[in-house]
Structures are given as C-alpha cells and as structure tokens.
XYZ file of C-alpha atoms in Angstrom:
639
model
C 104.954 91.819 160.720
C 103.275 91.620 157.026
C 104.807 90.686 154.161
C 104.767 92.244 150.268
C 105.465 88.823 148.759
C 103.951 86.327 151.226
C 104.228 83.983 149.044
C 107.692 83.657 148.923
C 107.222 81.970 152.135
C 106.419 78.439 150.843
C 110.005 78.186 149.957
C 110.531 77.329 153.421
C 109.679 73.880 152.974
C 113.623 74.093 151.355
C 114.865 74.067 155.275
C 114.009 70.622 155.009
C 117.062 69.810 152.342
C 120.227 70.717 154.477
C 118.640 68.610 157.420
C 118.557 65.698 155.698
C 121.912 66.112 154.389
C 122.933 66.804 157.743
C 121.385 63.775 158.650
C 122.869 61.204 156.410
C 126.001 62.727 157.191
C 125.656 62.101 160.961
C 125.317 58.230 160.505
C 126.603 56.139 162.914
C 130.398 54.323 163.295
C 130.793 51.053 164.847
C 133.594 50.517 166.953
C 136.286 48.049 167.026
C 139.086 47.682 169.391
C 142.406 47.380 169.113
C 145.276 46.112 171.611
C 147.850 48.377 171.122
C 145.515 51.493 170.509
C 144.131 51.152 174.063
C 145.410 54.298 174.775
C 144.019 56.267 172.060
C 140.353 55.808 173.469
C 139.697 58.645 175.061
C 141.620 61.018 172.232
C 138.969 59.375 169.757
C 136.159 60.370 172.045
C 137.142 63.974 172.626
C 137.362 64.297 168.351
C 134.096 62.707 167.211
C 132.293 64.467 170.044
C 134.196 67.960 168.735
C 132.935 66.296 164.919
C 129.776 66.533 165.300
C 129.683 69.289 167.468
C 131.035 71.467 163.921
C 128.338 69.406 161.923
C 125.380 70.550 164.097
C 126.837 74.362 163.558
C 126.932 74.684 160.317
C 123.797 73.261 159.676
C 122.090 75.798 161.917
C 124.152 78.633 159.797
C 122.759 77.140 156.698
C 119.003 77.036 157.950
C 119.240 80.380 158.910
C 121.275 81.746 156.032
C 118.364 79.956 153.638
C 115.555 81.194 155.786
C 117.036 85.074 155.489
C 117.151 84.881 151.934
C 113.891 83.312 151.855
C 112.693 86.238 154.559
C 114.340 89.053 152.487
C 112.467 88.224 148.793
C 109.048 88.010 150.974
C 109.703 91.543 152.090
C 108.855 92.253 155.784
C 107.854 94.806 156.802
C 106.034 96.635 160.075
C 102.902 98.891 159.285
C 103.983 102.354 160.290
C 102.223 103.404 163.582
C 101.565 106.785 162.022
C 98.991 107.227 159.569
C 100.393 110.578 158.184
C 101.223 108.388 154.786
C 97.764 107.475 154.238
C 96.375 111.003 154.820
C 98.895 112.696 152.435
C 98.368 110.357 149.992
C 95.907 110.699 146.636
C 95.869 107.734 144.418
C 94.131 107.565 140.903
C 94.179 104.691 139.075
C 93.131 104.034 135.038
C 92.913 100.673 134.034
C 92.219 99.944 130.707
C 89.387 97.626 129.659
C 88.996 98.850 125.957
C 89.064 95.217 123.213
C 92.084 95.307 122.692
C 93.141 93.933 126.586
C 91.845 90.859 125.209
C 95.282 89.950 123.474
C 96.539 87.100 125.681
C 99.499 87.398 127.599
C 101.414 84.765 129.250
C 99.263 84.637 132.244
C 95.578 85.115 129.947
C 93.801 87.713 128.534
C 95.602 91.406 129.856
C 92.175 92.529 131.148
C 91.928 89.708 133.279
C 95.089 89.530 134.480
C 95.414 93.049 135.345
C 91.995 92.919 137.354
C 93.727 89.686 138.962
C 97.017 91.906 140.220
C 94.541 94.593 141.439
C 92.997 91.788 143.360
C 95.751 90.506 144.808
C 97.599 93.814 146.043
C 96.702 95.091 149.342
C 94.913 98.185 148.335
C 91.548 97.732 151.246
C 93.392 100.601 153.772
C 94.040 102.684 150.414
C 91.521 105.299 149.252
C 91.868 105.012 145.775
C 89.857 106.088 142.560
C 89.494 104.084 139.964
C 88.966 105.315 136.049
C 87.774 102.691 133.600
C 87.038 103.583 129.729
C 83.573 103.433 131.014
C 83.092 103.748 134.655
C 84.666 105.847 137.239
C 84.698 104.472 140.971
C 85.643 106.511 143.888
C 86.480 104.205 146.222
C 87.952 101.620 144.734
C 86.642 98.235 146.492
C 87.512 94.561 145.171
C 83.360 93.838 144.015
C 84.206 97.152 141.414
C 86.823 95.138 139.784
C 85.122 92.051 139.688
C 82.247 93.659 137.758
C 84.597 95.149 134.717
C 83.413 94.469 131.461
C 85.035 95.388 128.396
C 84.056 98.567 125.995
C 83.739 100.222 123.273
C 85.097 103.452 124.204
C 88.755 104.476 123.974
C 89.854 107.338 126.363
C 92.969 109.176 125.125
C 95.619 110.457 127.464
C 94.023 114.496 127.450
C 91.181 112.923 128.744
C 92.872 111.228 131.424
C 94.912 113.676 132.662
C 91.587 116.170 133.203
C 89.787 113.071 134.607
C 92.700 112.535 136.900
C 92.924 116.056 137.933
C 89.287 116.414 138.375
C 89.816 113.081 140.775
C 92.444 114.877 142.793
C 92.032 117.187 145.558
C 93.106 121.328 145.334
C 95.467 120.275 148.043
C 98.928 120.925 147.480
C 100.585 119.342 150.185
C 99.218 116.290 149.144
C 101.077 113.393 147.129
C 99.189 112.357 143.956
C 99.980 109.456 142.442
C 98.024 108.522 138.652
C 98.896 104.909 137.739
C 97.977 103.587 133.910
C 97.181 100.256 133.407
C 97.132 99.866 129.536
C 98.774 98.105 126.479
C 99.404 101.553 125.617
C 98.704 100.993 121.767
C 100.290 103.792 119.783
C 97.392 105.392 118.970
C 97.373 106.070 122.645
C 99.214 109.520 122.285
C 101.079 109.766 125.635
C 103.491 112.975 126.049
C 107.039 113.605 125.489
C 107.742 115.823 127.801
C 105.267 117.173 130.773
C 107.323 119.380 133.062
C 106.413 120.947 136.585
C 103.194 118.549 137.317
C 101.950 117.946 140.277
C 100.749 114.278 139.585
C 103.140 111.457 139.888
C 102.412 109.564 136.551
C 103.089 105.733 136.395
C 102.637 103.232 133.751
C 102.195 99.759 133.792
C 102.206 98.397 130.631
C 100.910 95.003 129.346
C 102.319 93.766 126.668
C 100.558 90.944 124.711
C 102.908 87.440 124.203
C 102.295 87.429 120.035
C 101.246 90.016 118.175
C 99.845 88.382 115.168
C 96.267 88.755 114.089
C 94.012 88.830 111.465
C 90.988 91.162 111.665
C 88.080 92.263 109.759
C 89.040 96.119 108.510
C 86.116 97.264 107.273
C 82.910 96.475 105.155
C 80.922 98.744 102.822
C 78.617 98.505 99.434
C 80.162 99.041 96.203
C 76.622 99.476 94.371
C 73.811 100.376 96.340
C 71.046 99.761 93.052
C 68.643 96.881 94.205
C 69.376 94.736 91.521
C 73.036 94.734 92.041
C 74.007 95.039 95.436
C 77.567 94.299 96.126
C 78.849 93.822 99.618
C 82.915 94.561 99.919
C 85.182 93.732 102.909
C 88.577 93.974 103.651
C 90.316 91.740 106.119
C 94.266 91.985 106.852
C 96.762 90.112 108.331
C 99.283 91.505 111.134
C 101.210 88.851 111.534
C 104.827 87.825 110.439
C 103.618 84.641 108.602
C 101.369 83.554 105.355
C 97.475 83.019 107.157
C 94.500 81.629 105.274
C 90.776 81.587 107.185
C 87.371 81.303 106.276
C 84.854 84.091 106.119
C 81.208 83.502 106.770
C 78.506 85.797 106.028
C 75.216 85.348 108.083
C 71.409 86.921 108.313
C 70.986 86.340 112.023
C 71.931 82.432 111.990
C 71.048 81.935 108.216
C 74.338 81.356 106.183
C 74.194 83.424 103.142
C 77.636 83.132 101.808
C 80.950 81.393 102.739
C 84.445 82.058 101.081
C 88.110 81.814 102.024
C 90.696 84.898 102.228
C 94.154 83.860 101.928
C 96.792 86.404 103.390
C 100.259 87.341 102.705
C 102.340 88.230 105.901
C 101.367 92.434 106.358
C 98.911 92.122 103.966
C 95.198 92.767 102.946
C 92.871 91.547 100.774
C 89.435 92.536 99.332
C 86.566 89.984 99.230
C 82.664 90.543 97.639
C 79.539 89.238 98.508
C 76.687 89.542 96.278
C 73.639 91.087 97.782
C 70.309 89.418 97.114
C 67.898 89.823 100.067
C 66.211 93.075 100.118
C 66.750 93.578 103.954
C 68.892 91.973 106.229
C 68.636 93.533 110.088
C 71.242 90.685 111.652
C 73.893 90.752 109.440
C 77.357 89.425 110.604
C 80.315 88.712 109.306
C 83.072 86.407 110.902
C 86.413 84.733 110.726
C 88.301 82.209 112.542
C 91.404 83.771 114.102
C 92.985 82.777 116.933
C 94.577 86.354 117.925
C 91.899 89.104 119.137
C 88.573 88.078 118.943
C 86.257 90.629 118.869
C 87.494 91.928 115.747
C 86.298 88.435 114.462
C 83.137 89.294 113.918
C 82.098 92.606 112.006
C 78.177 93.556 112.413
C 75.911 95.393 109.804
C 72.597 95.792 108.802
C 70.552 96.263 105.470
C 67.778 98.135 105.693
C 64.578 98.028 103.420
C 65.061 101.230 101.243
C 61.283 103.173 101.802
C 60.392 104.432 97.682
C 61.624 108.455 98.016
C 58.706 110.742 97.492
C 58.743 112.488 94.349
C 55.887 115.434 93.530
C 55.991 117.434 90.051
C 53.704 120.305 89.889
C 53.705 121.041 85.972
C 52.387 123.647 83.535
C 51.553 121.067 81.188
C 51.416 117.157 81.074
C 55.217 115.735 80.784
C 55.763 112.039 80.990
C 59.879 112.244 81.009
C 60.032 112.647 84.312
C 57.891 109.121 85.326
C 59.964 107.602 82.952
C 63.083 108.332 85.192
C 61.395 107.645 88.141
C 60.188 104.653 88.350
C 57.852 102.361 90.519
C 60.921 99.910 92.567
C 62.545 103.741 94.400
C 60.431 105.742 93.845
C 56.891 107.131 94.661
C 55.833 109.688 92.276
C 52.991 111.254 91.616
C 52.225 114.325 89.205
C 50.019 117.462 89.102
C 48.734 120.052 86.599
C 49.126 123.444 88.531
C 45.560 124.156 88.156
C 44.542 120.978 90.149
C 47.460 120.123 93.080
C 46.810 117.510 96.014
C 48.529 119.632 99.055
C 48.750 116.692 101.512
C 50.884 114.159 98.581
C 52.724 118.036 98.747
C 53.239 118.198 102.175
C 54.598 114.409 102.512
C 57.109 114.801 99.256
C 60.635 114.056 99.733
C 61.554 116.124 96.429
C 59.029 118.691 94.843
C 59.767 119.452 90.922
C 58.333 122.900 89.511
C 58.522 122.264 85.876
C 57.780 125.707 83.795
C 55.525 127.033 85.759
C 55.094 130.726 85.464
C 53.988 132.076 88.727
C 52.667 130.587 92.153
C 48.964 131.302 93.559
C 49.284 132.530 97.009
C 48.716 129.000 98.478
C 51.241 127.559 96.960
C 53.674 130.426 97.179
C 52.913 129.879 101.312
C 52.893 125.885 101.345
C 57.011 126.193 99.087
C 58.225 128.368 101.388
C 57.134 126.757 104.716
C 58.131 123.135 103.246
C 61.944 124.763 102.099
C 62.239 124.822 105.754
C 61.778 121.537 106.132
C 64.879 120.416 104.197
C 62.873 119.213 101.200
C 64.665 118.976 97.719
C 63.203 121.217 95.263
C 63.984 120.939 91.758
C 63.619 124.136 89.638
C 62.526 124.284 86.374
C 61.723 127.781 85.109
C 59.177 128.748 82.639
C 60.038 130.692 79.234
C 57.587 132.514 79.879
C 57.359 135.906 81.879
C 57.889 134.834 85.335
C 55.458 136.138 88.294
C 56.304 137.874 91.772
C 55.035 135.263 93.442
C 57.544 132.743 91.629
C 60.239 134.916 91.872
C 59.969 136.083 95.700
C 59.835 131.736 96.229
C 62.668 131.656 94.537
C 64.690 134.683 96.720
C 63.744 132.752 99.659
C 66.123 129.399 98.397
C 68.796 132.431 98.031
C 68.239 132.070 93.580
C 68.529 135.482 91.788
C 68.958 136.226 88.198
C 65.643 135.063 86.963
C 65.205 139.241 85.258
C 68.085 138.272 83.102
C 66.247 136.646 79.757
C 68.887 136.057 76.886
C 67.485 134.679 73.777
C 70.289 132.897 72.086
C 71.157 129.610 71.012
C 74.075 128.195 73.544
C 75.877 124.319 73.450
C 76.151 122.862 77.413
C 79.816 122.454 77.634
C 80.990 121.612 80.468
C 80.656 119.316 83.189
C 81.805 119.182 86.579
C 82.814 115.259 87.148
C 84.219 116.033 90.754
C 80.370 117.334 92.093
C 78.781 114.863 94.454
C 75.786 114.297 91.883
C 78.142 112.527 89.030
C 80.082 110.840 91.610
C 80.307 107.014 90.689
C 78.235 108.069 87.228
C 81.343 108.347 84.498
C 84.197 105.795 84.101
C 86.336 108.503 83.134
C 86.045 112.329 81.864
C 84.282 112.537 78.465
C 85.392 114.533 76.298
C 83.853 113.657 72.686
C 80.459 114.312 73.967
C 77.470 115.560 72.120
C 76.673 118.459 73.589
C 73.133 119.074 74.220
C 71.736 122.891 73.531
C 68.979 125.811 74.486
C 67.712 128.524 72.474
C 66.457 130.449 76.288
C 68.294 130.976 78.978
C 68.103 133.116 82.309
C 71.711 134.495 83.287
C 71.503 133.535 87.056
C 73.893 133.953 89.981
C 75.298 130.289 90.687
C 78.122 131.524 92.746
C 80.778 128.390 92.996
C 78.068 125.460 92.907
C 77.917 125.033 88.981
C 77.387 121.367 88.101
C 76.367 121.961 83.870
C 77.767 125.223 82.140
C 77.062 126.479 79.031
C 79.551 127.621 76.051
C 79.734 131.206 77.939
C 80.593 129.942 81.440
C 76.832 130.791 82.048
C 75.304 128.043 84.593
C 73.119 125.743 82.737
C 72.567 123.481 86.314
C 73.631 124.368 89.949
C 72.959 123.887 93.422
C 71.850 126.238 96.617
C 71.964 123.777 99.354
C 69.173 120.936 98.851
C 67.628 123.109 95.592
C 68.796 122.247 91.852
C 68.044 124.912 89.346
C 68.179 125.357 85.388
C 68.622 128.084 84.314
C 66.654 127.326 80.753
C 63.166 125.574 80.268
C 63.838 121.474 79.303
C 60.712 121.089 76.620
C 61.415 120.183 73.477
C 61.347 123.471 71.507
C 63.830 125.196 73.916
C 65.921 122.228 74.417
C 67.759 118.565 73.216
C 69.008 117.880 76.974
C 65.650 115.582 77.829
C 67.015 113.657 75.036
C 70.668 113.447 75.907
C 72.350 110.549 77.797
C 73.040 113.150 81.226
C 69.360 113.164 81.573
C 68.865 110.387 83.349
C 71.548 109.943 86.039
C 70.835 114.139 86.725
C 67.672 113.680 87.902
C 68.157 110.549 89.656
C 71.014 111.866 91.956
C 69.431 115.054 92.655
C 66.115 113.409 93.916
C 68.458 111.050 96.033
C 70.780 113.792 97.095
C 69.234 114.812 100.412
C 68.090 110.781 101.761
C 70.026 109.648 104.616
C 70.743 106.142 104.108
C 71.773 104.667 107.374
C 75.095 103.385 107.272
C 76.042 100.164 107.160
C 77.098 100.196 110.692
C 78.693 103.024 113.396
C 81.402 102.603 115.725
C 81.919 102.205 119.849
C 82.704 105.229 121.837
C 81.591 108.406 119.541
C 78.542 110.356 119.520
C 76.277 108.919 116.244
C 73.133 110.760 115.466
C 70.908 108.352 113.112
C 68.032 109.438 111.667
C 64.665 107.506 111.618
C 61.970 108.072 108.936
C 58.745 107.735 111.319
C 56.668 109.848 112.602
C 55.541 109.616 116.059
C 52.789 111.353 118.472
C 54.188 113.704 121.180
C 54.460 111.485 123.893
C 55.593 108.254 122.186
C 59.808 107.409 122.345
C 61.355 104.463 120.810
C 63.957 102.183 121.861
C 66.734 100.277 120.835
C 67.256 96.804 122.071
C 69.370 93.679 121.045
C 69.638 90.127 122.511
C 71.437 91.205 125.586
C 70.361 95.068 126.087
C 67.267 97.565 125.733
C 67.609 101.268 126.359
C 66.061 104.437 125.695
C 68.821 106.715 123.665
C 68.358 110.620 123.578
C 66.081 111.479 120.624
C 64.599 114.547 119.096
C 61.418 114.416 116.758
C 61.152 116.126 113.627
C 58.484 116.457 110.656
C 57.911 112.900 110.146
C 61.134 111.677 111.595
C 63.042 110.903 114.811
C 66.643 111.597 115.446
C 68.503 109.629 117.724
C 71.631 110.157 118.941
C 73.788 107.436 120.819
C 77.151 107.935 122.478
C 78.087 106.264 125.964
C 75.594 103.345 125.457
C 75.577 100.256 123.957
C 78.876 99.571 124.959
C 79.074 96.026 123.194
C 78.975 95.454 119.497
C 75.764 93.737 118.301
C 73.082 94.110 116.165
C 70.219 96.661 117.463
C 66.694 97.266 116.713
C 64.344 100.772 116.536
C 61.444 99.480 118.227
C 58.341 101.899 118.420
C 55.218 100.238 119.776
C 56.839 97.040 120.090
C 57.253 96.993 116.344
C 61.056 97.041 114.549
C 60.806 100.325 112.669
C 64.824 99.550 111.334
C 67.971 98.014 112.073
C 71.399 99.694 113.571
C 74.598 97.696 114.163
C 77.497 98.276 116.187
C 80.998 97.564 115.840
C 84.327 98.421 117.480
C 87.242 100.713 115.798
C 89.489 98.505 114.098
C 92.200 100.679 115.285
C 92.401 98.959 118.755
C 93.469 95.937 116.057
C 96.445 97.354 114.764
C 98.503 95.753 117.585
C 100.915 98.425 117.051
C 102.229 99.617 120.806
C 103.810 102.757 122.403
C 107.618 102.722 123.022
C 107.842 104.374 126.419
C 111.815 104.445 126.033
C 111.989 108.357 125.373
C 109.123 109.857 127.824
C 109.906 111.863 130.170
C 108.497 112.108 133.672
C 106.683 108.476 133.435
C 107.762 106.234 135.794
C 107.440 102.933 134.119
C 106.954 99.808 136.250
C 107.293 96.301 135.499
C 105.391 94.531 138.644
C 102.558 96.404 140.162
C 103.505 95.685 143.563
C 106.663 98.353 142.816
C 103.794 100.836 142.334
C 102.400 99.729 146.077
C 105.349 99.971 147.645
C 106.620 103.390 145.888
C 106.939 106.832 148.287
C 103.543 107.452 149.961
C 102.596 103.804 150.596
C 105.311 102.047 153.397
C 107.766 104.446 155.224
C 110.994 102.880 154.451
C 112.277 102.724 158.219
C 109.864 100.088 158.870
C 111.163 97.334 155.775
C 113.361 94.616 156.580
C 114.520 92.934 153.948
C 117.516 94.838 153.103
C 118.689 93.678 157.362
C 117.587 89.832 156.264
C 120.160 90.488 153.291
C 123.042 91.116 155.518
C 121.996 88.180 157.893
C 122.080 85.935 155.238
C 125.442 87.344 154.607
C 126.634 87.090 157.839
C 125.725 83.691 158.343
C 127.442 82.564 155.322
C 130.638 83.820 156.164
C 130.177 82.101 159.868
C 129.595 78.930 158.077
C 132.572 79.445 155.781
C 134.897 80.273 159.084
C 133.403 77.268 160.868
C 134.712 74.790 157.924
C 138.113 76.127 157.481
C 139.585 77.238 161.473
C 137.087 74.487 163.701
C 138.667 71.768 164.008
C-alpha cells in the first residue's frame, strides 16, 4: 500500500488523546461495606465489570474511527498490477521560470516552490517531458529541476502548444496530458476557446501573496550632445499605497548620482541624471523595493562616441562646411578635386560632392563601389554643365532630373518638421521665417522624400535612402541658404543620419543584432563576456565592422563586454522586459477546455496516473462512518 499524502500519517500520534481519556476515566473505586447491603455484592460486581466492559468498546470505536479518517486524507492506494496506464500515457510539462516567479508567495519565491512540489510528487515511474523558458528535458529526472535557473526569455502560449505537440507522440490512442506551471501574467495570451484537441491542457497557477511593487520602467537620453548629456528614467509604483525609495546611479561600483523618487499609489514618475563622464561601460541603476527584485536594478552602458568620418571633395576651397563640423564629432578632412586622398575616401563615413561638374573615371568607379557600402553621400551639384560621368553616378543612387536647368529666382518655402532630420531641431513649427533663396535650380524627381521645397513645390532638399541632394548649387552668388539659421542643424543630421549608436541597453529573450565599428582579419571572432559568463555570439563581418547578433544567450541581465584580442572594443547591457513587472495576472474564470488545478498532486492523481479501483480512501470514509454510529449505539442501548 502507498500513500498520496503520506504525510497525513503523523496525525496518528492523535490515537494517543482518547486513550488517555479513557484512562482517567477508568480510575479506580474503593470499596466500603455495608451491613444491610450484603446482598447487593454480587449485583455490584456483575455492573462495574459490564462498566467497563462498554468503556473499553467505545474507545476501540473511537481509535479506529480517528485512524480511518486519518487513513482516508493520506489516500491509500495499491499500485495497479497492470502497467497499461503508464504505456498509454504522454505527459508534458511547462514550468515557468521567467523573473517574474520571483514574486513571493506564502511558501517563498513561486519558482522555488513550484520546483519544490515537482520534487516532492512521485513522478520517478513517469516518463515525462519537461519545457522550461529555456531548456527542454525529455526525461524529466529530479537533478533537471534542481539545476533551474531563471531567464530572460518569455514563451507565449503558440509557442507552447507547438512545443508540446512536437513533445507528443503521432499516436492517437495515447492520453496526452500538457500541464502549465505559471503565474500566468496577462500578457500570457492563453485561449478562449480550443475545441476538438487532442492534448489534455492543465494549469496550475501561482499566484503571488501581494502584488505591490515598484520597478524601474525604462531609461533613455534626452540629449545625446557631449556637453549636455541628460540621462531620463521612469520608475512606477504598482501598489495600492503612497511608496518613496532611493535611486542610485553607479559606473561599475563608483556612485555617480543618488536621488529619491516619491510615488503616488498607480503612479509614475520621471527622474534625470546629468551625464558627465564621456563613457561609462558598467552603468547600473537601482532601487530598494521589497516586491520583485530583478526589476531593481536596470543596466546600461555609455559608449565613447568614435568622431564620424566626414570627406568633401570640392571644386573650389569652401570653409562652411569645417565650420559645421567640428573637431569634438567629427573627423573631417577636405579635398580639391584635382588632388583627392582615395584611402581618407575609402574610410569616410559621409562623402560631400560640393559643385563639382563631372567625375574622372577613378572616381566615378571608387562612388559607385563605396554607395554599396551604405556610405552617406551628400550631393551638391554644380551650376555648371554637368558631365556623364557625374550624371551616370548619380542614376546609380536612383537621382534623375539633373537635364532640367531653370534659371529663375525661387524663395525655399517649406519645411517638412515631421522628417527624421529636424526631429528634436524646432520647438514648434515656424512660420515667420526668412526664407532663404536661389537664382539656379535643377527640377529633379524627389518622389515623396522632400525635406526643403521651394515656392513651386519644386524640391530644394530630399532624400534617396542614405543620399541627400540639392537640387541648386549653395555658393554665395546662387544662394543665401549657407547663411540662414537651417544651415547648420541640415548638415549636422544628415552626416549623423546613417551612425548606429548602440542603444542604451536591449532586452532578454529577442533576437538583437548590434553592430560593432572594428574591423577584423578573416579568422579573428570576438566575444562577449561579463563577471559571470563569456560566449561566442553569431557574428557576420562587414567593411570595417562586425555584426553580432544575440538571441538565446546571455540569459541573465548584466553588463557585457566586446572583447577582440583580449581588448574591450565596447560595452552592451542587458536587461529584462519590464512587462513581466506589471503584476497584472490572467483570470482563468472564462476558458474553456483548461482544467485548472489548485494542488499539483490533483494533476498526479488525474485519469492516466492511478486506476481508480485500486484507491481506498473513499472505503476508509465509510469505516469511519460506520464506527461512529457503533460508538453512538454503544452509549445509548449498552447498558
């Protein structure tokens, strides 16, 4: 006989509460004699023999009553002698180790707890799969669950169910069982309605004891200029009740900043750091909280902006475009067309062409390979007749029009404030604005990617994917816009336009392709590695750069490093979604076809696992029963 709630059993030490009742009932009577009862000796005899007689009775239907109740909540039961269950039964089982299962429940942390029940059920005879967020195991043994960790990645229920299936054999004569182990947070999408399956679904959901919890949402840069650097964050409070907690802002273990956020029940509030240190590759910042924890701590990283490479190749000498870009971003240099360096070419980030009339062969050859390299080319075009070789160059960026000469003098009207390049430049639309004007202009073909327009609706400035091209010369006797106040932040965004800054930091669980601006030989890889973990991610080399892309590994939040030769090349952090924060959970009380548990051992003892012939409890329920109603007989007809 084995038992589904052994221990139950210990209760049996109860037994030993009616005995000694029973005993200090059965004390003993001293006798006396009297003369003229003589002869009611032997009538006393016969009734405190038939006394205690009764006594000893009912306490044996008490101990046995007790000890039936006791047997039937342990839940005995006889293995069945047949194995045809165990053969004709699949079992699949996902348990949930995402952050969010470490909201604390009223016997610990859900993750651990849930492993704990696992543990504890008698699952060794079972063949059962088990499907984590990050592992799968096919045979579930008790070492599997002892080595869960928590992750990053957040399976949703489509995924499961293929997972599951996948897990599952083609037989249909087979009964499949697919048991969730979750908090089920909404965001978990489970189904209303999933008619004529094959798969048994169960859910077993844990349910954290308070729900309050204040987290860090999100952190991001409201300027990204050097010289005024402003780090925002946003922290909220889920909680019922008025919170207040300090937020530390560290570089590695180097305090940097320190303020306090106070929140209003449901609430958010914004906080700013100012940004000093021109790099910071262990940035981290943390709150005290007392709910989850590892939304505590948010990780990010600053990276040293490398100066963008800026190459003008000019008809004549111009000095407004060093003027714009200067020494602190940028690296530019400047040629004549009759004397150009073709290697500070080749390694440009942004080539200008600024009036020049035609293209030698070399160059023509050297544009058009490097427009394939998702350079930034800034087109300036020439008053002059234009050559083939300029315009074939300029049929290869997909820019036609340049035939179309109109000599007229036309105001630049309009501006587009919603385009990328003026995004963060103007407060607010301007409207009084002193329009700058051309005397030339080329009618060109902008399509829908007009930034500047002129009085006509003719383009002025547009874009063709990373190229920028006027469509009038900028010197001084075709043109006022050099000296207008648009000048400035137009060529600065364009020659930014196409640079990756890496973000801030990337979330758990997705695919993230991050690019890295080194070059490397054929043979070389590069790493990324934190305090706890080193890998090699999947990466693809490019023209002077390496793309890596990162999706089931690291699994843990933390601060990583691009090593290449040993040497930290830059800085990626890590962090998990803040929706597993939300604390917002799935109300099962409309799904259909789930069959929602509240004790796991009601999953272990379902169809499939123990024929039902073979449990006793429901015949130690009608001993108990019977014994009762002996005991009751026993005090009201024996005498």
């Amino acid at each position: 006989m084995q038992f589904y709630h052994p221990e139950v059993l210990y209760a049996l030490v109860l037994l030993i509460i009616p005995i000694i009742v029973h005993l200090f009932q059965l004390r003993k009577f001293k006798t006396e004699y009297f003369t003229n009862v003589k002869f009611l000796k032997k009538l006393s005899l016969q009734t405190r023999k038939s006394s205690r007689i009764k006594k000893w009775l009912i306490l044996a239907t008490r101990l046995l009553a007790l000890t039936a109740i006791i047997f039937a909540f342990s839940q005995p039961y006889f293995p069945s002698s047949s194995t045809q269950n165990s053969k004709n039964l699949e079992t699949v089982i996902f348990l949930d180790n995402s952050f969010s299962m470490q909201a604390l429940g009223k016997k610990g942390k859900l993750l651990e707890r849930s492993v704990q029940e696992l543990l504890e059920s008698d699952f060794s005879e079972k063949n059962i799969t088990l499907i984590t967020n990050s592992e799968d195991y096919k045979n579930l043994t008790k070492e599997n669950l002892q080595n869960i960790k928590y992750s990053g990645n957040q399976l949703d229920f489509k995924t499961l169910i293929l997972k599951a299936t996948n897990s599952f054999s083609k037989d249909t004569s087979t009964l499949k069982k697919f048991l969730i182990i979750s908090d089920l947070q909404q965001n978990f999408e489970l189904p209303i309605d999933k008619k004529n399956s094959e798969i048994e679904i169960y859910t077993y959901q844990q349910a954290p004891e308070r729900k309050e919890n204040i987290k860090i949402d999100t952190a991001f840069l409201s300027s990204e200029a050097m010289e005024s650097r402003i780090l925002e964050l946003t922290i909220s409070n889920t909680g019922n009740s008025s919170q207040s907690t300090p937020v530390s802002l560290y570089n590695k273990d180097k305090l940097i900043g320190k303020t306090s956020a106070s929140l209003e029940p449901n609430s958010s509030v914004n906080l700013t750091f100012p940004i000093n240190d021109p790099e910071i590759t262990h940035g981290k910042i943390q709150i005290e909280d007392n709910g989850l924890l590892f939304d505590n701590t948010l990780y990010f990283s600053l990276n040293k902006i490398q100066p963008i490479k800026v190459c003008s190749i000019n008809q004549e000498k111009s000095d407004f475009l060093q003027r714009i870009y200067t020494a602190s971003e940028f690296d530019y240099t400047s040629f004549l067309a009759t004397s150009i360096n073709y290697n500070a070419l080749n390694d440009a980030d942004v080539i200008i062409l600024n009036e020049i009339p035609d293209l030698n062969e070399i160059l023509a050859s050297t544009l058009s390979r490097l427009a394939s390299k998702n350079k930034v080319f800034i087109i300036i075009p020439s008053a002059e007749n234009l050559g083939s070789n300029f315009i074939d160059f300029l049929n290869t960026l997909g820019v036609s029009g340049f035939d179309k000469r109109q000599e007229e003098e036309k105001f630049i009207t309009d501006i587009k404030f919603q385009h990328p390049l003026y995004k963060g430049v103007f407060d607010k639309q301007v409207k009084n604005f002193e329009y700058p004007k051309v005397q030339i202009n080329y009618n060109l073909n902008s399509g829908s990617n007009t930034i500047l327009s002129l009085q006509d609706n003719q383009p002025f400035l547009f874009q063709k994917d990373n190229s920028f091209i006027f469509s009038a010369p900028l010197n001084s006797k075709n043109s006022n816009f050099i000296q207008s106040p648009l000048v400035v932040p137009t060529f600065y965004k364009m020659a930014i336009s196409n640079i990756n800054t890496p973000p801030l930091y990337i979330h758990l669980g997705k695919e993230n392709k991050i690019t890295v601006p080194i070059a490397v030989n054929n043979d070389e890889i590069v790493k990324l590695s934190s305090e706890k973990l080193s890998f090699i991610p999947q990466q693809k080399s490019f023209d002077g750069k390496i793309e890596i892309t990162t999706n089931e590994l690291p699994q843990n939040p933390d601060n990583y490093s691009v090593e290449l030769r040993d040497t930290t090349q830059m800085a990626i952090s890590y962090n998990v979604s803040r929706e597993e924060s939300k604390m917002i959970y799935a109300d099962l009380g409309g799904t259909k076809n789930l069959q929602q548990i509240e004790d796991l051992n009601e999953f272990f003892i379902s169809e499939g696992y123990v024929d039902e012939k073979n449990t006793f409890w429901k015949w130690f329920v009608t001993f108990a029963l019977l014994f009762l109603i002996i005991e009751t007989l026993l005090l009201k007809y024996f005498k």
